[in-house]
PDB file of C-alpha atoms in Angstrom:
ATOM      1  CA  THR A 946      -6.956  29.213  19.089  1.00 78.00           C
ATOM      2  CA  HIS A 947      -4.327  27.919  21.480  1.00 82.00           C
ATOM      3  CA  VAL A 948      -2.127  26.511  18.701  1.00 84.00           C
ATOM      4  CA  GLU A 949      -2.166  29.802  16.799  1.00 85.00           C
ATOM      5  CA  LYS A 950      -0.254  31.404  19.665  1.00 89.00           C
ATOM      6  CA  LEU A 951       2.528  28.798  19.609  1.00 90.00           C
ATOM      7  CA  SER A 952       5.785  28.722  17.723  1.00 92.00           C
ATOM      8  CA  SER A 953       6.055  26.384  14.751  1.00 89.00           C
ATOM      9  CA  GLU A 954       7.955  23.783  16.787  1.00 90.00           C
ATOM     10  CA  GLU A 955       5.512  23.992  19.709  1.00 92.00           C
ATOM     11  CA  ALA A 956       2.539  23.758  17.331  1.00 91.00           C
ATOM     12  CA  ASP A 957       3.899  20.582  15.724  1.00 90.00           C
ATOM     13  CA  SER A 958       4.303  19.023  19.167  1.00 91.00           C
ATOM     14  CA  ALA A 959       0.763  20.032  20.147  1.00 91.00           C
ATOM     15  CA  TRP A 960      -0.738  18.540  16.964  1.00 90.00           C
ATOM     16  CA  TRP A 961       1.082  15.264  17.549  1.00 91.00           C
ATOM     17  CA  ARG A 962      -0.211  15.121  21.120  1.00 92.00           C
ATOM     18  CA  LEU A 963      -3.727  15.756  19.813  1.00 92.00           C
ATOM     19  CA  ARG A 964      -3.379  12.916  17.310  1.00 93.00           C
ATOM     20  CA  GLU A 965      -2.247  10.574  20.075  1.00 94.00           C
ATOM     21  CA  VAL A 966      -5.214  11.577  22.256  1.00 95.00           C
ATOM     22  CA  GLN A 967      -7.480  11.024  19.246  1.00 95.00           C
ATOM     23  CA  LYS A 968      -6.003   7.557  18.739  1.00 96.00           C
ATOM     24  CA  VAL A 969      -6.560   6.578  22.389  1.00 96.00           C
ATOM     25  CA  ALA A 970     -10.124   7.927  22.357  1.00 96.00           C
ATOM     26  CA  TYR A 971     -11.047   6.032  19.175  1.00 96.00           C
ATOM     27  CA  GLU A 972      -9.474   2.831  20.488  1.00 96.00           C
ATOM     28  CA  HIS A 973     -11.456   3.206  23.712  1.00 96.00           C
ATOM     29  CA  GLY A 974     -14.658   3.768  21.735  1.00 95.00           C
ATOM     30  CA  GLN A 975     -13.939   0.761  19.527  1.00 95.00           C
ATOM     31  CA  ALA A 976     -13.470  -1.487  22.568  1.00 95.00           C
ATOM     32  CA  ARG A 977     -16.678  -0.240  24.211  1.00 95.00           C
ATOM     33  CA  MET A 978     -18.759  -0.758  21.074  1.00 96.00           C
ATOM     34  CA  GLU A 979     -17.377  -4.231  20.404  1.00 95.00           C
ATOM     35  CA  GLN A 980     -18.043  -5.132  24.035  1.00 95.00           C
ATOM     36  CA  CYS A 981     -21.647  -3.996  23.549  1.00 94.00           C
ATOM     37  CA  PHE A 982     -21.982  -6.046  20.346  1.00 92.00           C
ATOM     38  CA  ALA A 983     -20.669  -9.120  22.162  1.00 93.00           C
ATOM     39  CA  SER A 984     -22.685  -8.775  25.382  1.00 94.00           C
ATOM     40  CA  GLY A 985     -25.756  -6.761  24.441  1.00 91.00           C
ATOM     41  CA  ARG A 986     -25.041  -4.359  27.302  1.00 92.00           C
ATOM     42  CA  GLY A 987     -23.927  -0.730  27.063  1.00 89.00           C
ATOM     43  CA  HIS A 988     -25.019   2.741  26.051  1.00 89.00           C
ATOM     44  CA  ARG A 989     -27.570   2.802  23.242  1.00 87.00           C
ATOM     45  CA  TYR A 990     -25.122   4.621  20.951  1.00 88.00           C
ATOM     46  CA  ASP A 991     -22.643   1.779  21.505  1.00 91.00           C
ATOM     47  CA  ALA A 992     -24.966  -0.443  19.463  1.00 91.00           C
ATOM     48  CA  CYS A 993     -25.049   1.805  16.352  1.00 94.00           C
ATOM     49  CA  ALA A 994     -23.483  -0.103  13.449  1.00 95.00           C
ATOM     50  CA  HIS A 995     -22.993   3.002  11.283  1.00 96.00           C
ATOM     51  CA  LEU A 996     -21.387   4.941  14.134  1.00 96.00           C
ATOM     52  CA  TYR A 997     -19.060   1.979  14.647  1.00 96.00           C
ATOM     53  CA  SER A 998     -18.207   2.000  10.934  1.00 97.00           C
ATOM     54  CA  MET A 999     -17.398   5.721  11.079  1.00 97.00           C
ATOM     55  CA  LEU A1000     -15.210   5.187  14.141  1.00 97.00           C
ATOM     56  CA  CYS A1001     -13.319   2.392  12.344  1.00 97.00           C
ATOM     57  CA  ASN A1002     -12.693   4.727   9.415  1.00 98.00           C
ATOM     58  CA  ASN A1003     -11.425   7.572  11.618  1.00 97.00           C
ATOM     59  CA  LEU A1004      -9.144   5.304  13.624  1.00 97.00           C
ATOM     60  CA  ALA A1005      -7.834   3.714  10.412  1.00 97.00           C
ATOM     61  CA  ILE A1006      -6.999   7.180   9.057  1.00 97.00           C
ATOM     62  CA  ASN A1007      -5.144   7.986  12.282  1.00 96.00           C
ATOM     63  CA  TYR A1008      -3.161   4.762  11.987  1.00 96.00           C
ATOM     64  CA  ARG A1009      -2.337   5.298   8.300  1.00 95.00           C
ATOM     65  CA  CYS A1010      -1.359   8.959   8.548  1.00 93.00           C
ATOM     66  CA  TYR A1011       0.416   9.075  11.890  1.00 91.00           C
ATOM     67  CA  ASN A1012       1.322   5.503  12.869  1.00 84.00           C
ATOM     68  CA  ASP A1013       2.708   3.800   9.763  1.00 75.00           C
ATOM     69  CA  LYS A1014       3.559   0.610  11.677  1.00 85.00           C
ATOM     70  CA  LEU A1015      -0.174   0.074  12.187  1.00 92.00           C
ATOM     71  CA  MET A1016      -1.241  -0.077   8.542  1.00 93.00           C
ATOM     72  CA  GLY A1017      -2.135  -3.741   8.895  1.00 94.00           C
ATOM     73  CA  GLN A1018      -4.561  -2.824  11.685  1.00 96.00           C
ATOM     74  CA  ALA A1019      -5.852   0.042   9.524  1.00 97.00           C
ATOM     75  CA  LEU A1020      -6.755  -2.381   6.751  1.00 97.00           C
ATOM     76  CA  GLU A1021      -8.519  -4.624   9.265  1.00 97.00           C
ATOM     77  CA  LEU A1022     -10.493  -1.649  10.583  1.00 97.00           C
ATOM     78  CA  HIS A1023     -11.669  -0.730   7.077  1.00 98.00           C
ATOM     79  CA  THR A1024     -12.764  -4.340   6.539  1.00 97.00           C
ATOM     80  CA  ARG A1025     -14.704  -4.313   9.820  1.00 96.00           C
ATOM     81  CA  GLY A1026     -16.304  -1.011   8.895  1.00 97.00           C
ATOM     82  CA  ILE A1027     -17.464  -2.311   5.532  1.00 98.00           C
ATOM     83  CA  ALA A1028     -18.972  -5.376   7.227  1.00 97.00           C
ATOM     84  CA  ALA A1029     -20.835  -3.190   9.735  1.00 96.00           C
ATOM     85  CA  SER A1030     -22.060  -0.377   7.459  1.00 96.00           C
ATOM     86  CA  PRO A1031     -20.234   0.169   4.156  1.00 96.00           C
ATOM     87  CA  PHE A1032     -19.430   3.587   2.742  1.00 97.00           C
ATOM     88  CA  ALA A1033     -16.984   4.802   0.122  1.00 97.00           C
ATOM     89  CA  GLU A1034     -14.300   6.202   2.427  1.00 97.00           C
ATOM     90  CA  HIS A1035     -13.493   2.671   3.584  1.00 98.00           C
ATOM     91  CA  TYR A1036     -12.759   1.586   0.008  1.00 98.00           C
ATOM     92  CA  GLN A1037     -10.628   4.675  -0.539  1.00 98.00           C
ATOM     93  CA  GLY A1038      -8.796   4.013   2.734  1.00 98.00           C
ATOM     94  CA  ILE A1039      -8.014   0.443   1.702  1.00 98.00           C
ATOM     95  CA  LEU A1040      -6.587   1.697  -1.587  1.00 98.00           C
ATOM     96  CA  GLU A1041      -4.444   4.341   0.118  1.00 97.00           C
ATOM     97  CA  ASN A1042      -3.058   1.739   2.521  1.00 97.00           C
ATOM     98  CA  ARG A1043      -2.247  -0.645  -0.330  1.00 97.00           C
ATOM     99  CA  ILE A1044      -0.434   2.163  -2.156  1.00 97.00           C
ATOM    100  CA  LEU A1045       1.678   2.952   0.911  1.00 95.00           C
ATOM    101  CA  LEU A1046       2.489  -0.747   1.292  1.00 95.00           C
ATOM    102  CA  ASN A1047       3.525  -1.013  -2.409  1.00 96.00           C
ATOM    103  CA  ASP A1048       1.155  -3.973  -2.660  1.00 98.00           C
ATOM    104  CA  ASN A1049       0.622  -4.122  -6.428  1.00 98.00           C
ATOM    105  CA  PRO A1050      -2.056  -6.876  -6.500  1.00 98.00           C
ATOM    106  CA  GLY A1051      -3.788  -5.165  -3.580  1.00 98.00           C
ATOM    107  CA  ILE A1052      -3.681  -1.775  -5.345  1.00 98.00           C
ATOM    108  CA  ALA A1053      -5.253  -3.215  -8.489  1.00 98.00           C
ATOM    109  CA  GLU A1054      -8.036  -4.938  -6.549  1.00 98.00           C
ATOM    110  CA  ALA A1055      -8.744  -2.011  -4.202  1.00 98.00           C
ATOM    111  CA  ALA A1056      -8.897   0.515  -7.059  1.00 98.00           C
ATOM    112  CA  GLU A1057     -11.396  -1.688  -8.886  1.00 98.00           C
ATOM    113  CA  GLN A1058     -13.564  -1.984  -5.774  1.00 98.00           C
ATOM    114  CA  LEU A1059     -13.477   1.774  -5.148  1.00 98.00           C
ATOM    115  CA  TRP A1060     -14.361   2.561  -8.758  1.00 98.00           C
ATOM    116  CA  HIS A1061     -17.376   0.241  -8.807  1.00 98.00           C
ATOM    117  CA  TYR A1062     -18.616   1.225  -5.346  1.00 97.00           C
ATOM    118  CA  ALA A1063     -18.497   4.919  -6.310  1.00 97.00           C
ATOM    119  CA  ALA A1064     -20.295   4.154  -9.583  1.00 96.00           C
ATOM    120  CA  ASP A1065     -23.015   2.076  -7.902  1.00 96.00           C
ATOM    121  CA  TYR A1066     -23.656   4.116  -4.766  1.00 95.00           C
ATOM    122  CA  GLY A1067     -22.143   7.536  -5.442  1.00 94.00           C
ATOM    123  CA  TYR A1068     -19.204   9.268  -3.809  1.00 95.00           C
ATOM    124  CA  GLY A1069     -18.988  13.014  -4.101  1.00 93.00           C
ATOM    125  CA  ARG A1070     -15.279  13.172  -3.231  1.00 94.00           C
ATOM    126  CA  HIS A1071     -14.256  10.370  -5.572  1.00 96.00           C
ATOM    127  CA  ASN A1072     -11.514  11.531  -7.922  1.00 96.00           C
ATOM    128  CA  PRO A1073      -9.730   8.817  -9.929  1.00 97.00           C
ATOM    129  CA  GLU A1074      -7.135  11.394 -10.980  1.00 97.00           C
ATOM    130  CA  ASP A1075      -5.761  10.980  -7.449  1.00 97.00           C
ATOM    131  CA  TYR A1076      -4.883   7.315  -7.949  1.00 98.00           C
ATOM    132  CA  ILE A1077      -4.831   6.621 -11.709  1.00 98.00           C
ATOM    133  CA  GLN A1078      -1.031   6.702 -11.830  1.00 97.00           C
ATOM    134  CA  ASP A1079      -0.696   4.336  -8.858  1.00 98.00           C
ATOM    135  CA  VAL A1080      -3.099   1.743 -10.249  1.00 98.00           C
ATOM    136  CA  THR A1081      -1.666   1.815 -13.784  1.00 98.00           C
ATOM    137  CA  ARG A1082       1.868   1.506 -12.423  1.00 98.00           C
ATOM    138  CA  ALA A1083       0.751  -1.492 -10.354  1.00 98.00           C
ATOM    139  CA  LEU A1084      -0.785  -3.134 -13.423  1.00 98.00           C
ATOM    140  CA  PHE A1085       2.393  -2.458 -15.401  1.00 98.00           C
ATOM    141  CA  ARG A1086       4.508  -4.132 -12.720  1.00 97.00           C
ATOM    142  CA  LEU A1087       2.107  -7.083 -12.732  1.00 98.00           C
ATOM    143  CA  ASP A1088       2.439  -7.455 -16.551  1.00 97.00           C
ATOM    144  CA  ARG A1089      -1.274  -6.668 -16.898  1.00 97.00           C
ATOM    145  CA  GLU A1090      -0.908  -3.830 -19.400  1.00 96.00           C
ATOM    146  CA  ARG A1091      -4.169  -4.611 -21.201  1.00 97.00           C
ATOM    147  CA  GLU A1092      -6.058  -3.713 -18.044  1.00 98.00           C
ATOM    148  CA  ILE A1093      -4.399  -0.294 -18.199  1.00 98.00           C
ATOM    149  CA  LEU A1094      -6.508   0.342 -21.304  1.00 98.00           C
ATOM    150  CA  ILE A1095      -9.661  -0.089 -19.197  1.00 98.00           C
ATOM    151  CA  TRP A1096      -8.457   2.524 -16.732  1.00 98.00           C
ATOM    152  CA  LEU A1097      -7.350   4.813 -19.557  1.00 98.00           C
ATOM    153  CA  GLU A1098     -10.854   4.676 -21.022  1.00 98.00           C
ATOM    154  CA  ARG A1099     -12.325   5.434 -17.593  1.00 98.00           C
ATOM    155  CA  ILE A1100     -10.131   8.451 -16.917  1.00 98.00           C
ATOM    156  CA  LEU A1101     -10.645   9.934 -20.372  1.00 97.00           C
ATOM    157  CA  LYS A1102     -14.411   9.533 -19.989  1.00 97.00           C
ATOM    158  CA  TRP A1103     -14.143  11.103 -16.516  1.00 97.00           C
ATOM    159  CA  GLN A1104     -12.358  14.081 -18.059  1.00 96.00           C
ATOM    160  CA  GLU A1105     -14.943  14.355 -20.846  1.00 96.00           C
ATOM    161  CA  GLU A1106     -17.942  14.177 -18.475  1.00 95.00           C
ATOM    162  CA  ARG A1107     -16.529  17.087 -16.484  1.00 95.00           C
ATOM    163  CA  GLU A1108     -15.950  19.046 -19.703  1.00 96.00           C
ATOM    164  CA  ILE A1109     -12.265  19.498 -18.950  1.00 96.00           C
ATOM    165  CA  SER A1110     -10.304  20.237 -22.104  1.00 96.00           C
ATOM    166  CA  ASP A1111      -6.795  18.893 -22.532  1.00 96.00           C
ATOM    167  CA  LYS A1112      -5.454  22.443 -22.243  1.00 94.00           C
ATOM    168  CA  ASP A1113      -7.247  22.881 -18.918  1.00 95.00           C
ATOM    169  CA  LEU A1114      -5.637  19.847 -17.310  1.00 96.00           C
ATOM    170  CA  GLU A1115      -3.393  20.648 -14.376  1.00 94.00           C
ATOM    171  CA  TYR A1116       0.144  19.356 -13.953  1.00 95.00           C
ATOM    172  CA  SER A1117      -0.640  16.142 -12.032  1.00 96.00           C
ATOM    173  CA  PRO A1118      -3.205  14.710 -14.498  1.00 97.00           C
ATOM    174  CA  LEU A1119      -0.883  15.519 -17.413  1.00 97.00           C
ATOM    175  CA  PHE A1120       2.037  13.869 -15.643  1.00 97.00           C
ATOM    176  CA  ALA A1121      -0.111  10.778 -14.992  1.00 97.00           C
ATOM    177  CA  ARG A1122      -1.148  10.544 -18.643  1.00 98.00           C
ATOM    178  CA  MET A1123       2.460  10.636 -19.763  1.00 97.00           C
ATOM    179  CA  LYS A1124       3.269   7.883 -17.286  1.00 97.00           C
ATOM    180  CA  ILE A1125       0.373   5.808 -18.628  1.00 98.00           C
ATOM    181  CA  ALA A1126       1.680   6.305 -22.161  1.00 98.00           C
ATOM    182  CA  MET A1127       5.105   5.127 -21.001  1.00 97.00           C
ATOM    183  CA  TYR A1128       3.628   2.006 -19.334  1.00 97.00           C
ATOM    184  CA  LEU A1129       1.818   1.185 -22.586  1.00 98.00           C
ATOM    185  CA  SER A1130       4.746   1.955 -24.901  1.00 97.00           C
ATOM    186  CA  TYR A1131       6.556  -1.354 -24.402  1.00 95.00           C
ATOM    187  CA  SER A1132       3.758  -3.815 -25.178  1.00 95.00           C
ATOM    188  CA  LEU A1133       0.928  -1.703 -26.626  1.00 97.00           C
ATOM    189  CA  PRO A1134       2.750   0.898 -28.747  1.00 97.00           C
ATOM    190  CA  GLU A1135      -0.271   1.895 -30.830  1.00 97.00           C
ATOM    191  CA  ALA A1136      -2.266   2.887 -27.734  1.00 97.00           C
ATOM    192  CA  ALA A1137       0.765   4.683 -26.309  1.00 98.00           C
ATOM    193  CA  THR A1138       1.288   6.582 -29.563  1.00 98.00           C
ATOM    194  CA  ASN A1139      -2.344   7.701 -29.706  1.00 97.00           C
ATOM    195  CA  LEU A1140      -2.178   8.934 -26.115  1.00 98.00           C
ATOM    196  CA  TRP A1141       1.105  10.733 -26.771  1.00 97.00           C
ATOM    197  CA  LEU A1142      -0.225  12.442 -29.907  1.00 97.00           C
ATOM    198  CA  ARG A1143      -3.280  13.667 -28.020  1.00 97.00           C
ATOM    199  CA  TYR A1144      -1.319  15.391 -25.263  1.00 97.00           C
ATOM    200  CA  ALA A1145       1.912  16.301 -27.093  1.00 97.00           C
ATOM    201  CA  PRO A1146       0.675  19.804 -28.063  1.00 97.00           C
ATOM    202  CA  VAL A1147      -0.151  20.587 -24.420  1.00 97.00           C
ATOM    203  CA  ILE A1148       3.214  19.258 -23.219  1.00 97.00           C
ATOM    204  CA  ASP A1149       5.023  21.304 -25.845  1.00 96.00           C
ATOM    205  CA  GLU A1150       3.121  24.464 -24.958  1.00 96.00           C
ATOM    206  CA  LEU A1151       3.709  24.154 -21.215  1.00 95.00           C
ATOM    207  CA  SER A1152       7.357  23.203 -21.718  1.00 95.00           C
ATOM    208  CA  GLU A1153       7.668  22.139 -18.063  1.00 96.00           C
ATOM    209  CA  SER A1154      10.846  20.226 -17.206  1.00 96.00           C
ATOM    210  CA  SER A1155       9.408  17.049 -15.652  1.00 96.00           C
ATOM    211  CA  LEU A1156       6.640  16.763 -18.262  1.00 97.00           C
ATOM    212  CA  LEU A1157       9.249  17.033 -21.022  1.00 97.00           C
ATOM    213  CA  ALA A1158      11.276  14.298 -19.315  1.00 96.00           C
ATOM    214  CA  CYS A1159       8.181  12.076 -19.164  1.00 96.00           C
ATOM    215  CA  ALA A1160       7.635  12.706 -22.863  1.00 97.00           C
ATOM    216  CA  GLY A1161      11.193  11.547 -23.436  1.00 97.00           C
ATOM    217  CA  ASP A1162      10.426   8.355 -21.515  1.00 97.00           C
ATOM    218  CA  VAL A1163       7.381   7.707 -23.706  1.00 97.00           C
ATOM    219  CA  LEU A1164       9.342   8.194 -26.918  1.00 97.00           C
ATOM    220  CA  LYS A1165      12.192   6.076 -25.584  1.00 96.00           C
ATOM    221  CA  GLY A1166       9.722   3.257 -24.925  1.00 96.00           C
ATOM    222  CA  LEU A1167       8.408   3.653 -28.459  1.00 97.00           C
ATOM    223  CA  GLU A1168      12.028   3.440 -29.722  1.00 95.00           C
ATOM    224  CA  ARG A1169      11.804   6.895 -31.282  1.00 96.00           C
ATOM    225  CA  LYS A1170      15.306   7.602 -30.060  1.00 95.00           C
ATOM    226  CA  ALA A1171      16.128  10.906 -31.728  1.00 95.00           C
ATOM    227  CA  GLU A1172      12.853  12.443 -30.550  1.00 97.00           C
ATOM    228  CA  ALA A1173      13.398  11.078 -27.040  1.00 96.00           C
ATOM    229  CA  VAL A1174      16.856  12.665 -26.881  1.00 96.00           C
ATOM    230  CA  ALA A1175      15.421  15.987 -28.046  1.00 96.00           C
ATOM    231  CA  TYR A1176      12.794  16.002 -25.284  1.00 97.00           C
ATOM    232  CA  TYR A1177      15.342  14.963 -22.669  1.00 96.00           C
ATOM    233  CA  GLN A1178      17.603  17.827 -23.722  1.00 96.00           C
ATOM    234  CA  ARG A1179      14.698  20.276 -23.567  1.00 96.00           C
ATOM    235  CA  SER A1180      13.898  19.002 -20.080  1.00 96.00           C
ATOM    236  CA  ILE A1181      17.415  19.753 -18.870  1.00 96.00           C
ATOM    237  CA  LEU A1182      17.302  23.246 -20.393  1.00 95.00           C
ATOM    238  CA  ARG A1183      13.987  23.994 -18.644  1.00 95.00           C
ATOM    239  CA  SER A1184      15.122  22.669 -15.256  1.00 94.00           C
ATOM    240  CA  ASP A1185      16.273  24.749 -12.302  1.00 93.00           C
ATOM    241  CA  PRO A1186      20.026  24.248 -11.716  1.00 88.00           C
ATOM    242  CA  ASN A1187      19.576  25.419  -8.110  1.00 91.00           C
ATOM    243  CA  ASN A1188      16.903  22.827  -7.354  1.00 92.00           C
ATOM    244  CA  GLU A1189      18.245  19.645  -5.779  1.00 92.00           C
ATOM    245  CA  VAL A1190      15.443  17.467  -7.201  1.00 91.00           C
ATOM    246  CA  ASP A1191      16.014  18.843 -10.702  1.00 91.00           C
ATOM    247  CA  ARG A1192      19.751  18.198 -10.418  1.00 92.00           C
ATOM    248  CA  GLY A1193      19.100  14.568  -9.448  1.00 92.00           C
ATOM    249  CA  ASN A1194      16.599  14.119 -12.280  1.00 92.00           C
ATOM    250  CA  ASN A1195      19.011  15.658 -14.763  1.00 93.00           C
ATOM    251  CA  GLU A1196      21.675  13.139 -13.842  1.00 94.00           C
ATOM    252  CA  MET A1197      19.309  10.277 -14.701  1.00 94.00           C
ATOM    253  CA  ILE A1198      18.208  12.044 -17.881  1.00 95.00           C
ATOM    254  CA  ARG A1199      21.823  12.411 -19.024  1.00 95.00           C
ATOM    255  CA  GLN A1200      22.296   8.673 -18.498  1.00 95.00           C
ATOM    256  CA  CYS A1201      19.256   7.997 -20.684  1.00 95.00           C
ATOM    257  CA  ILE A1202      20.618  10.311 -23.379  1.00 95.00           C
ATOM    258  CA  ALA A1203      23.987   8.538 -23.285  1.00 94.00           C
ATOM    259  CA  GLU A1204      22.310   5.127 -23.615  1.00 92.00           C
ATOM    260  CA  LEU A1205      20.168   6.261 -26.536  1.00 93.00           C
ATOM    261  CA  GLN A1206      23.038   7.921 -28.360  1.00 91.00           C
ATOM    262  CA  ALA A1207      25.289   4.918 -27.808  1.00 89.00           C
ATOM    263  CA  SER A1208      22.691   2.523 -29.196  1.00 73.00           C
ATOM    264  CA  ALA A1209      22.207   4.783 -32.209  1.00 64.00           C
ATOM    265  CA  LYS A1210      25.859   4.546 -33.262  1.00 61.00           C
ATOM    266  CA  PRO A1211      26.573   2.110 -36.098  1.00 58.00           C
ATOM    267  CA  ALA A1212      28.384  -1.017 -35.056  1.00 51.00           C
ATOM    268  CA  GLY A1213      32.128  -0.997 -35.761  1.00 51.00           C
ATOM    269  CA  LYS A1214      33.712  -3.440 -38.189  1.00 49.00           C
ATOM    270  CA  ALA A1215      34.497  -6.912 -36.982  1.00 51.00           C
ATOM    271  CA  TRP A1216      38.219  -7.776 -36.786  1.00 51.00           C
ATOM    272  CA  TRP A1217      38.053  -9.753 -40.016  1.00 50.00           C
ATOM    273  CA  GLN A1218      36.636  -6.689 -41.844  1.00 50.00           C
ATOM    274  CA  ILE A1219      39.375  -4.257 -40.874  1.00 46.00           C
ATOM    275  CA  TRP A1220      41.228  -4.591 -44.186  1.00 49.00           C
ATOM    276  CA  LYS A1221      38.137  -4.230 -46.364  1.00 44.00           C
TER     277      LYS A1221
END
């Protein structure tokens, strides 16, 4: 109620003060509970392992979201929480920290742990669509493309179980599927082609600039150069010339087009063939 009466700038300052107070309170609670565990003395709630686990999770979230220099401590808190009383949010928190740290091996391991914990014990807020692109990109960078196929099977089954048709997919899941197809295109072209063919009609119908550019990336990886150029050109036409992000993307797309068109040109005659 108080914040609603403030200006935007004052409200931001108030929220940051609240987050700092929250941090101090959780740290104080953590110290009191750990003191109780060590000595056997304290308030009876200080000895509750599940309450301690919840506190670790909340403090870890505060560290991750508002104190990025403390992500190492956030990971340690999630580990402590799991040891005390495991629940799914800790596994999700570990994954989100690993993603922010660009820790590719850590992302792959944490995603696997989250997936299996959610499958074994349930997790109502678990949504692999939120991290499928991050984990498949990590596997691609680790040269573990075959493991991407496992995650592709999981996400397609996830979509099927929720009776979501391809046409009903929102932008983010479609974007992720195009990225997965691109990651597969270099070493597993058959799988990439099948994925592309499945979603190509939806991409064509939506005709959204960034999705068209992703389609161009897939076809470029599959060495279908003329088709890639066509999608890149469509992407530029569908972009917003007044949008700074679109302008930056278009510059990269034009470079891709130039590379593809240059590689498609026939090689010139060698010097000894000039008189032929």
